[in-house]
XYZ file of C-alpha atoms in Angstrom:
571
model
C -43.800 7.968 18.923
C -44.937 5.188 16.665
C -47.263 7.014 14.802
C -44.703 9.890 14.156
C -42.263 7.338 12.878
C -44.770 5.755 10.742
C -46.158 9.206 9.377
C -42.133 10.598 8.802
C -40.332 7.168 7.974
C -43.319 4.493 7.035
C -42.903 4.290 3.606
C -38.444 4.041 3.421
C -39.449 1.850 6.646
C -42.190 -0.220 4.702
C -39.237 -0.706 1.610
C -36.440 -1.535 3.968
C -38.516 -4.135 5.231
C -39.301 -5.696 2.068
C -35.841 -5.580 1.048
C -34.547 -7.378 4.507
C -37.152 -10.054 4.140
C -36.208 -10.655 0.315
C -33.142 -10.917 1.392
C -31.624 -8.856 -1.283
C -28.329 -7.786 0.316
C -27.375 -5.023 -2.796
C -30.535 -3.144 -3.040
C -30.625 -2.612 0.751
C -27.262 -1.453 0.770
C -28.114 1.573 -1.662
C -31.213 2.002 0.088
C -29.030 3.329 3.205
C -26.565 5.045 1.886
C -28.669 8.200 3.116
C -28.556 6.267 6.341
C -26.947 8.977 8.423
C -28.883 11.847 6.969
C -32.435 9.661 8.016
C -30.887 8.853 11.497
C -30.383 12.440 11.893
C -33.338 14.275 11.343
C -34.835 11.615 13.163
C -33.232 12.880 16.704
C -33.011 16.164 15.640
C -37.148 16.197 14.689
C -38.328 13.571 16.871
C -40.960 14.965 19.559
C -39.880 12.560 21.919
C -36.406 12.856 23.017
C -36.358 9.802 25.450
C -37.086 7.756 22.531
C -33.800 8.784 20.507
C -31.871 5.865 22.215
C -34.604 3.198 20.649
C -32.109 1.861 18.370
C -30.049 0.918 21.828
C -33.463 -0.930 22.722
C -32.887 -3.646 20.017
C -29.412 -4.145 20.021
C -30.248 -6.001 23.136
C -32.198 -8.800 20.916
C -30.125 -9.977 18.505
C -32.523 -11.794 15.921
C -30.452 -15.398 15.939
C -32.309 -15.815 12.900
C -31.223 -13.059 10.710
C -27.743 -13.640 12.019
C -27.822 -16.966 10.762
C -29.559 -15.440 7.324
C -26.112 -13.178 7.254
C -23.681 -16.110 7.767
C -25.041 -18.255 5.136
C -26.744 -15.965 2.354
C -24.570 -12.919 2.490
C -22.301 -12.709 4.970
C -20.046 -10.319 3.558
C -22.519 -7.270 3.273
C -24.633 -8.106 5.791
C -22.047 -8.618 8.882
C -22.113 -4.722 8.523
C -24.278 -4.500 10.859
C -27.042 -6.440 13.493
C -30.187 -7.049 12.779
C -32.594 -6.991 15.460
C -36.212 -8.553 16.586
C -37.903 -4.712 15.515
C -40.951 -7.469 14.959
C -41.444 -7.144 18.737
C -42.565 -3.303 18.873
C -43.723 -2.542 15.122
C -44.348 -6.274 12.957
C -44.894 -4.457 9.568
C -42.159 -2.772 9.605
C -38.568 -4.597 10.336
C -36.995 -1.781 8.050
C -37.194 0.692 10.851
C -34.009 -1.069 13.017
C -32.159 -1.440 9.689
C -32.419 2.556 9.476
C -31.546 3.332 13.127
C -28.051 1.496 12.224
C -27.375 2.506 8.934
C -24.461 4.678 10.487
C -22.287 1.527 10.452
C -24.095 -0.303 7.344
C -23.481 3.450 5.500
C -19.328 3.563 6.393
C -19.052 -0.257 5.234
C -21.960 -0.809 2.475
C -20.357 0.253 -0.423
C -17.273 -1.623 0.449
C -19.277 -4.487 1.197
C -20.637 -4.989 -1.726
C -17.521 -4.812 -4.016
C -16.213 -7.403 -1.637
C -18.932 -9.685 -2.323
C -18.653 -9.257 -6.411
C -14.870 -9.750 -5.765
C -15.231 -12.530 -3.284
C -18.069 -14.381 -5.936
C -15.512 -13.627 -9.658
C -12.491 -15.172 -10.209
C -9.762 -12.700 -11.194
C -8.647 -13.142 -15.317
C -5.309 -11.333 -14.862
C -4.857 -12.549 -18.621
C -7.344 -9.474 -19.386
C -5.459 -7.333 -16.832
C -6.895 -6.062 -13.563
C -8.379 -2.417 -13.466
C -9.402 -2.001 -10.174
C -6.074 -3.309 -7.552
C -8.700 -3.116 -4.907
C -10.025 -6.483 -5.511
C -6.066 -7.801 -4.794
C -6.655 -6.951 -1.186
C -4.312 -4.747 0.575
C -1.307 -7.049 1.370
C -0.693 -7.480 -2.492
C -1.794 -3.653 -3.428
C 0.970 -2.758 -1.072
C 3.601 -5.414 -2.457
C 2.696 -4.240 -6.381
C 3.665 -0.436 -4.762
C 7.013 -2.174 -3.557
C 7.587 -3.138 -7.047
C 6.640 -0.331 -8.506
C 8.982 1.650 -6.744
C 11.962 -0.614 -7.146
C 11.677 -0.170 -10.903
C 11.756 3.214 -10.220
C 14.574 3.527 -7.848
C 17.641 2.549 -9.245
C 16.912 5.373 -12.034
C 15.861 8.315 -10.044
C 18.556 8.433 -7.660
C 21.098 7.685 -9.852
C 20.543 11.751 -11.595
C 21.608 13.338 -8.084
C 24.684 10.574 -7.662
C 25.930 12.495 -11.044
C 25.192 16.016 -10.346
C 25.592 16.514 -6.736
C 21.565 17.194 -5.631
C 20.007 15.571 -2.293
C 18.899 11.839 -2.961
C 16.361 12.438 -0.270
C 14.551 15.436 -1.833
C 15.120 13.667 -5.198
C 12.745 10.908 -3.600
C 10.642 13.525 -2.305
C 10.233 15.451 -5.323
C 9.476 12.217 -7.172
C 6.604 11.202 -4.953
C 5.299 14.684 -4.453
C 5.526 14.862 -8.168
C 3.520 11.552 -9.155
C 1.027 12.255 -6.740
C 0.366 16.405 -8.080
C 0.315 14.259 -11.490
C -2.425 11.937 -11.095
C -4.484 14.293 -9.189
C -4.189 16.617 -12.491
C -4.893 13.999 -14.445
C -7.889 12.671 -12.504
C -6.846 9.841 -11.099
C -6.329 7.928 -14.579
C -2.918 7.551 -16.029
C -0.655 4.515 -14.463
C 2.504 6.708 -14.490
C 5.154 7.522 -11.954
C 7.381 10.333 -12.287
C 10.807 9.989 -11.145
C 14.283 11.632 -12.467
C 14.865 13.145 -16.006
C 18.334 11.817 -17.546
C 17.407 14.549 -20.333
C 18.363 17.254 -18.216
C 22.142 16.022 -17.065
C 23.656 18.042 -20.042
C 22.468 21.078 -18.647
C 23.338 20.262 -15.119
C 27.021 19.600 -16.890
C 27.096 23.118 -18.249
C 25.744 25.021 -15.735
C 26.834 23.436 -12.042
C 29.554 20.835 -13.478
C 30.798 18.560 -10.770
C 34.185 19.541 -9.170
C 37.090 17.523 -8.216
C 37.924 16.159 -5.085
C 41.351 15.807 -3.513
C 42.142 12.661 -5.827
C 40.982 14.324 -8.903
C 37.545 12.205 -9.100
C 34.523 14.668 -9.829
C 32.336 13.715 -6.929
C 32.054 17.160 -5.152
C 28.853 19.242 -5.892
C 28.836 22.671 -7.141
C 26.711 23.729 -4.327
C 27.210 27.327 -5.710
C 25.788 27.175 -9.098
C 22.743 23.950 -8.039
C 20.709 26.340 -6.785
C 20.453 28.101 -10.317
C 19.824 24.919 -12.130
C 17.292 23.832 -10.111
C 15.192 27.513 -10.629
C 16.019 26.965 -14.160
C 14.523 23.268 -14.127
C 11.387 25.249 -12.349
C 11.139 27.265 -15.857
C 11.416 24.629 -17.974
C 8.575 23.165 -16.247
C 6.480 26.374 -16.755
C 7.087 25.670 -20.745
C 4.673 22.415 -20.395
C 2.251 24.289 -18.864
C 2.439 26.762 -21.914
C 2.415 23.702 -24.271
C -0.861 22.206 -22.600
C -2.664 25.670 -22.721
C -1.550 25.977 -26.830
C -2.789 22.222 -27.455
C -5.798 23.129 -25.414
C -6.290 26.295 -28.043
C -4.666 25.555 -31.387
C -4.868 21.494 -31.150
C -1.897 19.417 -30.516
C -1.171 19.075 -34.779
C -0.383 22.555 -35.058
C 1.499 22.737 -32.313
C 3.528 19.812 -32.541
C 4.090 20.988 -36.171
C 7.102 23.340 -34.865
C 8.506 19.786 -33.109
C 9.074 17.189 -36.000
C 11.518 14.361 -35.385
C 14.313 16.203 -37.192
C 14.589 18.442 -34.469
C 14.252 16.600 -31.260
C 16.285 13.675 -32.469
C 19.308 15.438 -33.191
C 19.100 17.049 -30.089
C 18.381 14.101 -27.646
C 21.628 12.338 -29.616
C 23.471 15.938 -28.688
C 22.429 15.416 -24.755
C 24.027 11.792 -25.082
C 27.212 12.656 -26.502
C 28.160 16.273 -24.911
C 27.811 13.392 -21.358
C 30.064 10.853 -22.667
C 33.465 12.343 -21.241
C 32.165 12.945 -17.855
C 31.639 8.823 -18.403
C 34.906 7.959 -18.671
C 36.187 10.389 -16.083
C 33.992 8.508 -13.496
C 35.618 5.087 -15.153
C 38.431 6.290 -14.477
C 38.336 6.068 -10.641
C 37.622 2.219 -10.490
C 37.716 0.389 -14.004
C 36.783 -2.700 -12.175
C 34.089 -1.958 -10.509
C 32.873 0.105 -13.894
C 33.308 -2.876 -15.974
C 31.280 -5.014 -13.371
C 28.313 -2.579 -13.601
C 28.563 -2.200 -17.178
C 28.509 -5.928 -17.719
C 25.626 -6.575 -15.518
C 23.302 -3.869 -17.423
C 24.087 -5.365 -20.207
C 23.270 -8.870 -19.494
C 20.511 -7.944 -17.495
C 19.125 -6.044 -20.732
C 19.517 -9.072 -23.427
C 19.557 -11.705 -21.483
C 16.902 -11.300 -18.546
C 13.757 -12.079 -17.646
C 10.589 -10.436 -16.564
C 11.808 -7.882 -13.711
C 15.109 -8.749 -14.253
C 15.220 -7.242 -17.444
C 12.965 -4.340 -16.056
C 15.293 -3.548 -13.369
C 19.149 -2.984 -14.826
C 20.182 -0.376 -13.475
C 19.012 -1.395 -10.031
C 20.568 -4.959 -10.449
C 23.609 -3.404 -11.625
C 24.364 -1.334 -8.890
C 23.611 -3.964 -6.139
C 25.945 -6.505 -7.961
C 28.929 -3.883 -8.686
C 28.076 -3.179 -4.694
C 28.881 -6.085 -3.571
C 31.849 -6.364 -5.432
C 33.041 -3.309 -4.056
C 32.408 -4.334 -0.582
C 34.393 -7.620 -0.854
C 36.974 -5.342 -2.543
C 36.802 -2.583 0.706
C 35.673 0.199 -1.633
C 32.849 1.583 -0.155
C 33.433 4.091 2.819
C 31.041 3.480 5.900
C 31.619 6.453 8.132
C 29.080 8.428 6.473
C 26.490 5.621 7.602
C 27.323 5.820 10.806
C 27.091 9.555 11.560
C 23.834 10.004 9.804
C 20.555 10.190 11.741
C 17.664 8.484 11.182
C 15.218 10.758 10.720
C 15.622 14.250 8.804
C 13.816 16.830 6.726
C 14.888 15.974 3.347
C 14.710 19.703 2.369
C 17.859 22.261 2.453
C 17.090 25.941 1.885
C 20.764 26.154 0.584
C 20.175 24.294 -2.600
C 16.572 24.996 -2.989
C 15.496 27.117 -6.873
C 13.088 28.633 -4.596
C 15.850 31.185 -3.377
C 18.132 31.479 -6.278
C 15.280 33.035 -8.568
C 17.384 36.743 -7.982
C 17.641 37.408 -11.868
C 21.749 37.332 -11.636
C 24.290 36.279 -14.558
C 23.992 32.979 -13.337
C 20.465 32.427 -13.318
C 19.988 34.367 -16.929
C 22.513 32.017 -18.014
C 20.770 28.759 -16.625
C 17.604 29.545 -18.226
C 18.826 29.774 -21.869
C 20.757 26.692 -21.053
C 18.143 24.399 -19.079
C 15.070 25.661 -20.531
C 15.431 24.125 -24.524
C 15.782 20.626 -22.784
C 11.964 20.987 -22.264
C 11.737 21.178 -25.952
C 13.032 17.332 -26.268
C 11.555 16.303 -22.879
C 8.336 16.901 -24.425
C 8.238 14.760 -27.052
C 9.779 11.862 -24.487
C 6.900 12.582 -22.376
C 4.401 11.821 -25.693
C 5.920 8.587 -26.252
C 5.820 7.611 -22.993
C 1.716 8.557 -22.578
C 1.526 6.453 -25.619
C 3.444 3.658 -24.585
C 1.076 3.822 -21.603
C -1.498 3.826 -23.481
C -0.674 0.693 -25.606
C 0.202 -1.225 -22.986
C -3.013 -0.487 -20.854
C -5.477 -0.284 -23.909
C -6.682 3.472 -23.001
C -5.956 6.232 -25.202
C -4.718 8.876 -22.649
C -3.708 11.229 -25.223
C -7.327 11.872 -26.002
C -8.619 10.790 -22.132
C -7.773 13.117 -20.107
C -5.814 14.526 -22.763
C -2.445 15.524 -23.553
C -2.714 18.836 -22.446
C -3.715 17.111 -18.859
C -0.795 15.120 -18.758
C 1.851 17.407 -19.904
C 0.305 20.321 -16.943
C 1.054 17.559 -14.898
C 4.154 16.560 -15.719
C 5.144 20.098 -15.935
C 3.876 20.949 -12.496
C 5.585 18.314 -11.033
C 8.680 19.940 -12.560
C 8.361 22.733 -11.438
C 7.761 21.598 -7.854
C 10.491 19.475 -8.001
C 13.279 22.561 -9.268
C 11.450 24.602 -6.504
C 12.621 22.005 -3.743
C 15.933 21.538 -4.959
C 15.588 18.405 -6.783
C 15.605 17.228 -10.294
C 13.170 17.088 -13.569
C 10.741 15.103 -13.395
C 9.049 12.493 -16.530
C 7.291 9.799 -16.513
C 9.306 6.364 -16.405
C 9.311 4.154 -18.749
C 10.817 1.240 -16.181
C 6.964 1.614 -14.234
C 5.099 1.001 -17.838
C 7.469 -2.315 -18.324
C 5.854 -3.387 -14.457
C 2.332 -2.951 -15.445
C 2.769 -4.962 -18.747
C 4.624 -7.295 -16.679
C 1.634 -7.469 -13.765
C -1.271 -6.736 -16.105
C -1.900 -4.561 -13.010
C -3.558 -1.524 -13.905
C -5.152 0.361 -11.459
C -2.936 4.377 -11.180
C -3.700 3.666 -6.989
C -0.550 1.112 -7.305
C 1.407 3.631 -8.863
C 0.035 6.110 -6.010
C 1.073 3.707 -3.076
C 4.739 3.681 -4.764
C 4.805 7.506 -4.581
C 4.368 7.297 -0.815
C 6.687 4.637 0.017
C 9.347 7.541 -2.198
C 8.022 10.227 0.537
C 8.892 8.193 3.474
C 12.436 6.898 2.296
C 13.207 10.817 2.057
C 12.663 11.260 5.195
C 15.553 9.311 6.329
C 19.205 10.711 5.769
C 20.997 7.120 7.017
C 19.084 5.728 3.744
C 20.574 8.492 1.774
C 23.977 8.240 3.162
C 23.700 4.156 2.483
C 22.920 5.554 -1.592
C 25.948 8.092 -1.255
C 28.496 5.297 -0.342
C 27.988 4.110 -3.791
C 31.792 4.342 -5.101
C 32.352 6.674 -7.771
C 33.324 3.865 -10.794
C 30.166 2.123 -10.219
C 28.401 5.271 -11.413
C 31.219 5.728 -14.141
C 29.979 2.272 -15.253
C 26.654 2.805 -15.479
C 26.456 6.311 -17.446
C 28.636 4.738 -19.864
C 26.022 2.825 -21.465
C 23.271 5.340 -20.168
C 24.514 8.041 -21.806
C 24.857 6.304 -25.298
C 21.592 4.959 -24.616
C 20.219 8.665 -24.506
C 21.660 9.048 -28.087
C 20.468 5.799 -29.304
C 16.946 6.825 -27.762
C 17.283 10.472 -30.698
C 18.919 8.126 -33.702
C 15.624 5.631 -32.596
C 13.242 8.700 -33.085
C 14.721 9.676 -36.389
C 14.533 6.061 -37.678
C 11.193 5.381 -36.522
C 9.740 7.821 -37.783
C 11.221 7.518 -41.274
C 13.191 11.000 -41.672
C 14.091 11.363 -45.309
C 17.930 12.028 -45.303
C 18.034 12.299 -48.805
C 15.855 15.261 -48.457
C 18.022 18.544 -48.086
C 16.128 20.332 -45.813
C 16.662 17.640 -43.164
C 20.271 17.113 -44.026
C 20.697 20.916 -43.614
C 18.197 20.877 -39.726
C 20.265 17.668 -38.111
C 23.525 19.151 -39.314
C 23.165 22.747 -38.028
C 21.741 21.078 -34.997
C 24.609 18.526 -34.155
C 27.414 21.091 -34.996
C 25.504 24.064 -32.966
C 25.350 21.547 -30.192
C 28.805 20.001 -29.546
C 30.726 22.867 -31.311
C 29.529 25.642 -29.048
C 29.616 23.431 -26.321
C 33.591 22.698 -26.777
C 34.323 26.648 -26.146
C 31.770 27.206 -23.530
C 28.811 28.669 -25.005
C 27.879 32.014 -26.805
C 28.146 35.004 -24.212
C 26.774 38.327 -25.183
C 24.707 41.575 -22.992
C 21.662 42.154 -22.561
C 20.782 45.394 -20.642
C 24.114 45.072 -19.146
C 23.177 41.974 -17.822
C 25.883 39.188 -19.319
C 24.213 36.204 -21.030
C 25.223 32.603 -21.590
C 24.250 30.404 -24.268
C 24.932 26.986 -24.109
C 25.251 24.202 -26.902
C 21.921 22.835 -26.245
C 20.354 25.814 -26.129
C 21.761 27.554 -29.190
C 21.087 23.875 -30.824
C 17.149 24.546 -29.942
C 17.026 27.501 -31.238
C 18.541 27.051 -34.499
C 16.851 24.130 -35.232
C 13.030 25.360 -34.318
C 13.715 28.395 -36.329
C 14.924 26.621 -39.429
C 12.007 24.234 -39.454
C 9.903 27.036 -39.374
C 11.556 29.229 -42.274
C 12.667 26.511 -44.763
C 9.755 25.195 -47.247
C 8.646 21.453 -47.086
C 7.856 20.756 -43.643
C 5.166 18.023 -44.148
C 5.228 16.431 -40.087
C 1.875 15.714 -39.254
C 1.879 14.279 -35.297
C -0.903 11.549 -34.994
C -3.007 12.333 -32.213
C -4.630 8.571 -32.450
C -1.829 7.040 -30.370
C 0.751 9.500 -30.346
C 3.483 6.658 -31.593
C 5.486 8.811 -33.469
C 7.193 10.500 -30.387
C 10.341 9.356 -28.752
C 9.651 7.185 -25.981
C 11.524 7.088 -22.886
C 11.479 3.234 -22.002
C 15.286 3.042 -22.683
C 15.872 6.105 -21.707
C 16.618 4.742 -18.304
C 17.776 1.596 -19.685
């Protein structure tokens, strides 16, 4: 038996025992990371079963020496595992009890030894942290906390105004951030949580109906199902974006998407909202004003998170007030379970894909939002970027990120929930933390999953009165048009030249006009279409930039700075 493990294992044996008595805790940690596969073929090859308990022999003499070797000189890597007196069967070669444990030492090695670098640096959050591990759990898992706090107040304030399932709009927004980074590899610090972009076409196509006191609180559960398939296909359009920048380059593709055209139609989005603003007002101007006033103080006057979190602050305060006022309705609370399935077939796009009026119609109208979403979801890779110091337009690429962000879409419209983008709230956190590491963002994503899965925190969301949310879209939604007259000045449109007079004009009248009388309806194969504002807006401004002479947009691929960014865009 000895000679067999000499002859098989002598030399790794004759190293490992070097390396113990050296003491050099790192190299004999990558020296076993083939632990198991040497443990292994030495019971499966071994000619001497009986002997394939021999690494039970010394665990019964603990070398007191080499334990107190572990607790002074490296007792991080080195409590791993024992180390025993293998002196007292083969002297020359104390390697060979290393190997018959190096199933423990191989699960905990690696780990080990970033411990002890971590344990032995101080951590310079003034250069920002890359790798959260080195935080230790506990404060991993309270950075995901606040990660999805700056999130939260944002993403389930989209189904408050259209009527869709807070629960699978948390779902959808974890699932979606998760499908994200693993398309992305793992790299980009972004969470993906509820589109504002996209509440102009949920006004046109599944508007809100009136309850018994003339409030519009009630959801169109008919038409929902349509706007979610449509929000499905819009998502399909980044996926054809990233394979055209992955063919043709992003400058020739973002050629066809200058400024002139997505700003005029993000300030369209804004303003075809602001009635349904007031109407929500209208319920409870106090309790409006209260929210109103806190976002706005919240926004010039805070602090740190406080000036992260508006929206979130803004409902809590106008909350309370409403609770000392006995607005807020608790039955719901009570009748709710505590555990649920946060998915219902009923309002899923899965099922309403059946190629109806409806659905035709919710395409055209849905479907040109992706246009403008796109550019928001440029500006917000390279706001990312900026604040991180990692160009993730060019690593892993735009066309990366926008599959992602379009898959997640696309998942999300499948479900029953709404667009997804990437939130510019989560990129004011991680300047905020100097907390880097996309596993923060990840933990965030899962503490989204497990809320959905509980309808009494849903119902608890739901008992938000109706003039809080009046209060809040009021300056949202002329913050979505400030967000398109930002992109235009930015980016220094010349409004003395014609051609762009003659693009934002078209696309502003197109917009609201057709809007105001319901869209453009026409047949198509006997099959009656409906084109909305926005979408006729798209249209006509795309095809103009592409006909009339002097379009000199060049898109700068070095930081991608010249595309709306979404960090107002949720306030």
């Amino acid at each position: 038996m000895v000679g067999y493990i000499i002859v098989r294992f002598g030399l790794d044996c004759k190293r490992a025992g070097a390396i113990f008595r050296a003491g050099n805790t790192g190299e004999l940690c990558k020296m076993v990371a083939h632990g198991p596969k040497v443990c292994y073929n030495l019971l499966k090859d071994c000619p001497l079963r009986p002997f394939a308990g021999l690494g039970r022999r010394f665990g019964k003499s603990l070398n007191e020496r080499g334990a107190h070797h572990a607790a002074q000189e490296s007792s991080t890597a080195l409590h791993c595992t024992s180390h025993f007196r293998a002196e007292s069967l083969f002297p020359n070669f104390r390697g060979i009890a290393v190997l018959l444990t190096a199933v423990p030492l191989f699960l905990g090695c690696e780990f080990c030894r970033r411990q002890k670098n971590f344990m032995s640096e101080k951590i310079d959050y003034s250069k920002g942290v890359y790798d959260a591990r080195q935080l230790g759990a506990g404060r991993m898992f309270i950075l995901g906390v606040q990660h999805m706090f700056a999130m939260f107040g944002a993403t389930v304030l989209v189904p408050l105004l259209t009527g869709l399932s807070v629960s699978t709009t948390l779902l959808c927004a974890g699932l979606g951030t998760l499908l994200f980074h693993l398309i992305t590899k793992k790299k980009v610090p972004a969470f993906l949580g509820s589109s504002f972009a996209y509440l102009g076409g949920f006004s046109i196509v599944a508007p809100m109906l009136a309850d018994a006191d003339g409030n519009l609180t009630v959801a169109n559960t008919k038409m929902l199902p349509y706007a979610c398939a449509a929000i499905a296909f819009s998502g399909l359009v980044y996926l054809a974006a990233s394979v055209l920048i992955s063919t043709f380059g992003i400058r020739r593709i973002m050629k066809f998407f200058p400024p002139v055209v997505t700003g005029p139609i993000i300030i369209s989005i804004g303003l075809i909202l602001a009635p349904s603003a007031v109407s929500n007002c209208q319920a409870n101007w106090l309790l409006a004003f209260v929210a109103l006033g806190t976002v706005v103080v919240c926004n010039i006057w805070g602090k740190g998170m406080v000036k992260i979190l508006p929206i979130l602050i803004g409902v809590l305060v106008s909350y309370a007030v409403a609770l000392v006022t006995g607005a807020v309705d608790f039955e719901r609370i009570a009748s709710a379970a505590w555990f649920g399935i946060p998915l219902h077939k009923e309002a899923m796009g899965l099922f309403a894909i059946d190629g109806s009026p409806e659905f035709i119609s919710a395409l055209f109208t849905i479907i040109p939002i992706a246009l403008a979403t796109m550019m928001e979801h440029v500006g917000d890779i390279a706001a990312i970027s900026a604040t991180v110091g990692h160009n993730y337009i060019n690593d892993p690429g735009l066309n990366r990120t926008l599959m992602g962000d379009g898959l997640a879409t696309a998942l999300a419209g499948l479900l029953g929930g709404p667009a997804n983008t990437t939130y510019g709230e989560n990129t004011g956190v991680l300047a905020l933390s100097k907390i880097y590491d996309p596993l923060v963002i990840r933990i965030a994503a899962v503490l989204a999953i497990i809320l959905s899965f509980s309808p009494k925190f849903e119902a608890v969301i739901n008992t938000i009165p109706t003039g809080i949310i009046g209060g809040i879209s009021f300056v949202l939604y002329g913050m979505i048009s400030a967000i398109g007259v930002r992109n235009v000045v930015e980016n220094q449109v010349d409004f003395t030249n014609s051609r762009n007079l003659i693009i934002a004009a078209v696309i502003l009248v197109s917009a609201l006009g057709f809007n105001s009388v319901g869209g453009l309806t026409f047949a198509v194969a006997g099959v009656s279409v409906n084109l909305s504002g926005l979408a006729i807006a798209a249209i006509v401004g795309i095809l103009l930039n592409a006909i009339l002479p002097g379009n000199d947009y060049e898109f700068d691929s070095a930081d991608g700075a010249d595309a709306p960014s979404s960090g107002n865009l949720q306030v």
